[in-house]
mmCIF file of C-alpha atoms in Angstrom:
data_model
loop_
_atom_site.group_PDB
_atom_site.id
_atom_site.type_symbol
_atom_site.label_atom_id
_atom_site.label_comp_id
_atom_site.label_asym_id
_atom_site.label_seq_id
_atom_site.Cartn_x
_atom_site.Cartn_y
_atom_site.Cartn_z
ATOM 1 C CA GLY A 7 21.455 -11.076 -11.125
ATOM 2 C CA ALA A 8 19.502 -9.291 -13.892
ATOM 3 C CA VAL A 9 21.967 -6.487 -14.471
ATOM 4 C CA VAL A 10 21.769 -4.184 -17.467
ATOM 5 C CA SER A 11 24.598 -1.833 -18.322
ATOM 6 C CA GLN A 12 24.758 1.158 -20.611
ATOM 7 C CA HIS A 13 27.759 2.801 -22.178
ATOM 8 C CA PRO A 14 28.603 5.582 -22.073
ATOM 9 C CA SER A 15 26.954 6.917 -18.927
ATOM 10 C CA TRP A 16 27.182 10.419 -20.301
ATOM 11 C CA VAL A 17 28.303 12.010 -23.555
ATOM 12 C CA ILE A 18 28.705 15.537 -24.856
ATOM 13 C CA CYS A 19 28.881 16.038 -28.591
ATOM 14 C CA LYS A 20 28.730 18.765 -31.193
ATOM 15 C CA SER A 21 25.635 19.372 -33.251
ATOM 16 C CA GLY A 22 25.607 17.285 -36.424
ATOM 17 C CA THR A 23 27.621 14.369 -35.092
ATOM 18 C CA SER A 24 26.328 10.861 -34.426
ATOM 19 C CA VAL A 25 26.389 9.177 -31.054
ATOM 20 C CA LYS A 26 26.122 5.456 -30.322
ATOM 21 C CA ILE A 27 24.787 4.168 -27.009
ATOM 22 C CA GLU A 28 25.212 0.529 -26.013
ATOM 23 C CA CYS A 29 22.859 -1.498 -23.843
ATOM 24 C CA ARG A 30 24.037 -4.857 -22.507
ATOM 25 C CA SER A 31 22.345 -7.518 -20.428
ATOM 26 C CA LEU A 32 25.217 -8.832 -18.342
ATOM 27 C CA ASP A 33 23.883 -12.036 -16.826
ATOM 28 C CA PHE A 34 20.903 -12.999 -18.921
ATOM 29 C CA GLN A 35 19.814 -13.208 -22.519
ATOM 30 C CA ALA A 36 17.259 -10.765 -23.833
ATOM 31 C CA THR A 37 15.411 -11.352 -27.075
ATOM 32 C CA THR A 38 13.664 -8.034 -26.572
ATOM 33 C CA MET A 39 15.097 -4.733 -25.425
ATOM 34 C CA PHE A 40 13.462 -1.338 -25.192
ATOM 35 C CA TRP A 41 14.725 2.210 -25.601
ATOM 36 C CA TYR A 42 13.243 5.124 -23.667
ATOM 37 C CA ARG A 43 13.912 8.834 -23.565
ATOM 38 C CA GLN A 44 13.324 11.070 -20.581
ATOM 39 C CA PHE A 45 13.368 14.864 -20.547
ATOM 40 C CA PRO A 46 13.869 16.779 -17.282
ATOM 41 C CA LYS A 47 10.942 16.522 -14.860
ATOM 42 C CA GLN A 48 9.058 14.240 -17.248
ATOM 43 C CA SER A 49 8.272 10.550 -17.304
ATOM 44 C CA LEU A 50 9.934 7.947 -19.497
ATOM 45 C CA MET A 51 8.764 7.877 -23.079
ATOM 46 C CA LEU A 52 9.103 4.631 -25.003
ATOM 47 C CA MET A 53 10.934 5.191 -28.289
ATOM 48 C CA ALA A 54 11.210 1.723 -29.755
ATOM 49 C CA THR A 55 11.174 -2.006 -29.167
ATOM 50 C CA SER A 56 14.281 -3.844 -30.272
ATOM 51 C CA ASN A 57 14.092 -7.530 -31.182
ATOM 52 C CA GLU A 58 17.189 -9.639 -31.697
ATOM 53 C CA GLY A 59 17.725 -10.439 -35.346
ATOM 54 C CA SER A 60 14.908 -8.297 -36.686
ATOM 55 C CA LYS A 61 14.012 -4.673 -37.285
ATOM 56 C CA ALA A 62 13.052 -2.497 -34.386
ATOM 57 C CA THR A 63 9.487 -1.314 -33.902
ATOM 58 C CA TYR A 64 9.281 2.429 -33.391
ATOM 59 C CA GLU A 65 6.613 4.321 -31.474
ATOM 60 C CA GLN A 66 4.546 6.891 -33.270
ATOM 61 C CA GLY A 67 6.431 10.127 -33.799
ATOM 62 C CA VAL A 68 9.912 8.630 -33.394
ATOM 63 C CA GLU A 69 12.035 8.961 -36.528
ATOM 64 C CA LYS A 70 13.560 5.603 -37.363
ATOM 65 C CA ASP A 71 16.187 7.148 -39.642
ATOM 66 C CA LYS A 72 17.354 9.436 -36.864
ATOM 67 C CA PHE A 73 17.385 6.877 -34.071
ATOM 68 C CA LEU A 74 19.004 3.756 -35.499
ATOM 69 C CA ILE A 75 18.610 0.621 -33.429
ATOM 70 C CA ASN A 76 20.598 -2.565 -33.845
ATOM 71 C CA HIS A 77 20.036 -5.708 -31.781
ATOM 72 C CA ALA A 78 22.654 -8.037 -33.172
ATOM 73 C CA SER A 79 22.941 -10.441 -30.241
ATOM 74 C CA LEU A 80 20.908 -11.658 -27.287
ATOM 75 C CA THR A 81 22.885 -9.446 -24.930
ATOM 76 C CA LEU A 82 23.497 -6.240 -26.872
ATOM 77 C CA SER A 83 21.356 -3.525 -28.406
ATOM 78 C CA THR A 84 22.671 -0.207 -29.682
ATOM 79 C CA LEU A 85 20.975 3.120 -30.265
ATOM 80 C CA THR A 86 22.637 5.560 -32.631
ATOM 81 C CA VAL A 87 21.448 9.147 -32.618
ATOM 82 C CA THR A 88 22.353 10.390 -36.078
ATOM 83 C CA SER A 89 23.088 14.028 -36.847
ATOM 84 C CA ALA A 90 22.341 14.986 -33.268
ATOM 85 C CA HIS A 91 20.937 18.428 -32.496
ATOM 86 C CA PRO A 92 20.454 20.259 -29.183
ATOM 87 C CA GLU A 93 16.813 19.149 -29.000
ATOM 88 C CA ASP A 94 18.045 15.529 -28.871
ATOM 89 C CA SER A 95 19.713 16.251 -25.529
ATOM 90 C CA SER A 96 18.026 13.921 -23.093
ATOM 91 C CA PHE A 97 18.413 10.963 -20.750
ATOM 92 C CA TYR A 98 18.306 7.733 -22.767
ATOM 93 C CA ILE A 99 17.429 4.551 -20.904
ATOM 94 C CA CYS A 100 17.297 0.982 -22.139
ATOM 95 C CA SER A 101 15.603 -2.040 -20.636
ATOM 96 C CA ALA A 102 15.859 -5.746 -21.324
ATOM 97 C CA ARG A 103 13.280 -8.477 -20.964
ATOM 98 C CA PRO A 104 14.837 -11.856 -20.093
ATOM 99 C CA THR A 105 14.180 -14.452 -22.755
ATOM 100 C CA SER A 106 13.474 -17.023 -20.060
ATOM 101 C CA GLY A 107 11.835 -14.603 -17.676
ATOM 102 C CA ARG A 108 8.486 -15.039 -16.052
ATOM 103 C CA ASP A 109 5.614 -12.702 -16.756
ATOM 104 C CA ASN A 110 6.762 -9.395 -18.162
ATOM 105 C CA GLU A 111 9.651 -8.247 -15.998
ATOM 106 C CA GLN A 112 12.007 -5.784 -17.543
ATOM 107 C CA PHE A 113 15.319 -4.681 -16.107
ATOM 108 C CA PHE A 114 16.599 -1.217 -16.778
ATOM 109 C CA GLY A 115 20.021 0.189 -17.440
ATOM 110 C CA PRO A 116 21.382 3.168 -15.503
ATOM 111 C CA GLY A 117 20.776 5.544 -18.399
ATOM 112 C CA THR A 118 22.940 7.676 -20.689
ATOM 113 C CA ARG A 119 22.824 11.429 -20.490
ATOM 114 C CA LEU A 120 23.327 12.997 -23.916
ATOM 115 C CA THR A 121 24.145 16.675 -24.252
ATOM 116 C CA VAL A 122 24.343 18.117 -27.745
ATOM 117 C CA LEU A 123 26.058 21.496 -28.015
ATOM 118 C CA ASP B 3 -3.388 -1.126 -21.884
ATOM 119 C CA ALA B 4 -5.484 0.052 -18.980
ATOM 120 C CA LYS B 5 -4.864 3.574 -17.752
ATOM 121 C CA THR B 6 -3.628 4.107 -14.192
ATOM 122 C CA THR B 7 -4.172 7.012 -11.821
ATOM 123 C CA GLN B 8 -1.740 7.816 -9.025
ATOM 124 C CA PRO B 9 -1.476 10.771 -6.640
ATOM 125 C CA PRO B 10 1.257 13.153 -7.801
ATOM 126 C CA SER B 11 3.109 13.137 -4.496
ATOM 127 C CA MET B 12 3.140 11.701 -0.982
ATOM 128 C CA ASP B 13 5.186 12.179 2.152
ATOM 129 C CA CYS B 14 6.129 9.471 4.616
ATOM 130 C CA ALA B 15 8.027 9.501 7.893
ATOM 131 C CA GLU B 16 11.181 7.436 8.014
ATOM 132 C CA GLY B 17 10.570 4.045 9.593
ATOM 133 C CA ARG B 18 6.849 4.117 8.924
ATOM 134 C CA ALA B 19 5.008 2.178 6.264
ATOM 135 C CA ALA B 20 4.510 3.931 2.928
ATOM 136 C CA ASN B 21 1.244 3.044 1.209
ATOM 137 C CA LEU B 22 1.095 4.100 -2.433
ATOM 138 C CA PRO B 23 -2.305 3.773 -4.123
ATOM 139 C CA CYS B 24 -3.044 3.166 -7.787
ATOM 140 C CA ASN B 25 -6.390 3.115 -9.555
ATOM 141 C CA HIS B 26 -6.819 0.998 -12.667
ATOM 142 C CA SER B 27 -10.571 0.672 -13.054
ATOM 143 C CA THR B 28 -10.410 -0.413 -16.716
ATOM 144 C CA ILE B 29 -7.986 -3.289 -16.138
ATOM 145 C CA SER B 30 -8.770 -6.400 -18.162
ATOM 146 C CA GLY B 31 -8.507 -10.010 -17.071
ATOM 147 C CA ASN B 32 -5.119 -10.734 -18.593
ATOM 148 C CA GLU B 33 -3.382 -7.566 -17.431
ATOM 149 C CA TYR B 34 -0.807 -7.495 -14.673
ATOM 150 C CA VAL B 35 -0.067 -4.670 -12.249
ATOM 151 C CA TYR B 36 3.623 -3.715 -12.185
ATOM 152 C CA TRP B 37 5.421 -1.335 -9.881
ATOM 153 C CA TYR B 38 8.726 0.310 -10.694
ATOM 154 C CA ARG B 39 10.533 3.177 -9.048
ATOM 155 C CA GLN B 40 13.058 5.672 -10.288
ATOM 156 C CA ILE B 41 15.545 7.352 -8.050
ATOM 157 C CA HIS B 42 16.778 10.666 -9.380
ATOM 158 C CA SER B 43 18.941 10.368 -12.512
ATOM 159 C CA GLN B 44 18.919 6.578 -12.493
ATOM 160 C CA GLY B 45 17.145 3.918 -14.527
ATOM 161 C CA PRO B 46 13.875 2.541 -13.141
ATOM 162 C CA GLN B 47 14.056 -0.344 -10.697
ATOM 163 C CA TYR B 48 11.593 -3.227 -10.721
ATOM 164 C CA ILE B 49 9.770 -3.608 -7.410
ATOM 165 C CA ILE B 50 6.965 -6.122 -7.686
ATOM 166 C CA HIS B 51 4.088 -7.263 -9.864
ATOM 167 C CA GLY B 52 0.878 -9.255 -9.540
ATOM 168 C CA LEU B 53 -2.159 -10.486 -11.401
ATOM 169 C CA LYS B 54 -4.891 -10.994 -8.807
ATOM 170 C CA ASN B 55 -3.331 -12.334 -5.635
ATOM 171 C CA ASN B 56 -1.458 -10.224 -3.127
ATOM 172 C CA GLU B 57 2.296 -10.481 -3.514
ATOM 173 C CA THR B 58 5.237 -9.885 -1.207
ATOM 174 C CA ASN B 59 8.966 -9.840 -1.795
ATOM 175 C CA GLU B 60 11.993 -8.486 -0.010
ATOM 176 C CA MET B 61 11.255 -4.949 -1.143
ATOM 177 C CA ALA B 62 7.515 -4.508 -0.826
ATOM 178 C CA SER B 63 4.015 -5.907 -0.706
ATOM 179 C CA LEU B 64 1.370 -5.486 -3.368
ATOM 180 C CA ILE B 65 -2.271 -5.552 -2.366
ATOM 181 C CA ILE B 66 -4.772 -5.887 -5.223
ATOM 182 C CA THR B 67 -8.472 -5.431 -4.515
ATOM 183 C CA GLU B 68 -10.791 -8.297 -5.274
ATOM 184 C CA ASP B 69 -12.314 -6.500 -8.275
ATOM 185 C CA ARG B 70 -8.748 -5.629 -9.417
ATOM 186 C CA LYS B 71 -9.715 -2.021 -10.016
ATOM 187 C CA SER B 72 -7.120 -0.668 -7.615
ATOM 188 C CA SER B 73 -3.968 -1.694 -5.820
ATOM 189 C CA THR B 74 -1.625 -0.482 -3.108
ATOM 190 C CA LEU B 75 2.127 -0.794 -2.937
ATOM 191 C CA ILE B 76 3.374 -1.050 0.625
ATOM 192 C CA LEU B 77 6.929 -0.312 1.690
ATOM 193 C CA PRO B 78 6.827 -1.653 5.264
ATOM 194 C CA HIS B 79 9.592 0.453 6.798
ATOM 195 C CA ALA B 80 10.435 3.378 4.571
ATOM 196 C CA THR B 81 13.961 4.771 4.633
ATOM 197 C CA LEU B 82 15.404 7.944 3.157
ATOM 198 C CA ARG B 83 16.740 5.843 0.276
ATOM 199 C CA ASP B 84 13.171 5.004 -0.723
ATOM 200 C CA THR B 85 12.617 8.598 -1.846
ATOM 201 C CA ALA B 86 11.835 8.197 -5.551
ATOM 202 C CA VAL B 87 9.150 8.374 -8.224
ATOM 203 C CA TYR B 88 6.954 5.279 -8.072
ATOM 204 C CA TYR B 89 5.220 4.089 -11.218
ATOM 205 C CA CYS B 90 2.184 1.806 -11.343
ATOM 206 C CA ILE B 91 1.825 0.206 -14.784
ATOM 207 C CA VAL B 92 -0.865 -2.121 -16.058
ATOM 208 C CA THR B 93 -0.136 -4.229 -19.098
ATOM 209 C CA SER B 94 -0.642 -7.712 -20.460
ATOM 210 C CA TYR B 95 2.061 -10.327 -20.685
ATOM 211 C CA GLY B 96 4.636 -9.653 -23.388
ATOM 212 C CA ASN B 97 3.433 -6.117 -23.914
ATOM 213 C CA LYS B 98 5.451 -2.970 -23.538
ATOM 214 C CA LEU B 99 5.556 -0.854 -20.378
ATOM 215 C CA VAL B 100 4.038 2.608 -20.707
ATOM 216 C CA PHE B 101 5.041 4.966 -17.917
ATOM 217 C CA GLY B 102 2.671 7.598 -16.562
ATOM 218 C CA ALA B 103 3.550 10.486 -14.291
ATOM 219 C CA GLY B 104 3.918 8.326 -11.185
ATOM 220 C CA THR B 105 3.925 9.341 -7.514
ATOM 221 C CA ILE B 106 6.807 11.258 -5.993
ATOM 222 C CA LEU B 107 7.388 9.697 -2.571
ATOM 223 C CA ARG B 108 9.362 11.807 -0.163
ATOM 224 C CA VAL B 109 10.573 10.016 2.952
ATOM 225 C CA LYS B 110 11.404 12.458 5.702
ATOM 226 C CA SER B 111 13.423 11.996 8.865
#
């Protein structure tokens, strides 16, 4: 149980295009999902908190107009990187907190590697 | 959230217990200690968490000192597949997880 999937697992795109990444909780409902970014040899950096049915909360320094987050259902959150540039190349990871979970467990997806040419 | 301090790296022999320490001297009463690990190029994996009592599950044991200022994650019989970055995170219920640098555990045969 507690499986989170991400799609795609990797994507290569041209500079200036937009890329959408999906995060799904497969066997549980998640009112809250989180989006992280990880650069090589660095730790995970929280980008935003996504709440079902409401606007996402972005961390300081993360551009909300560049990283669009939609959490339209209890099992799906999407991150769209708009007008991607090479500096947006990174490993994007989502996590989901079960609505009925105990304490503060979060379950992570396998990540999406974005390469912008 | 309370700040945590972990050694940057540790080595462990395969089959032996791996003991990963974490200092969190500024932890407050309502904050939990969480452990996650990340194997190369994968998403983090939840291991265990606790508030004040020691905890054990099928993956590991978590020992929290009585004053709660430090804790130790124990992998009882480390295997090569346990090689990963281990993160100790302290946060209160419902709050976000903030990842530090973690400890790189290398299990060697």
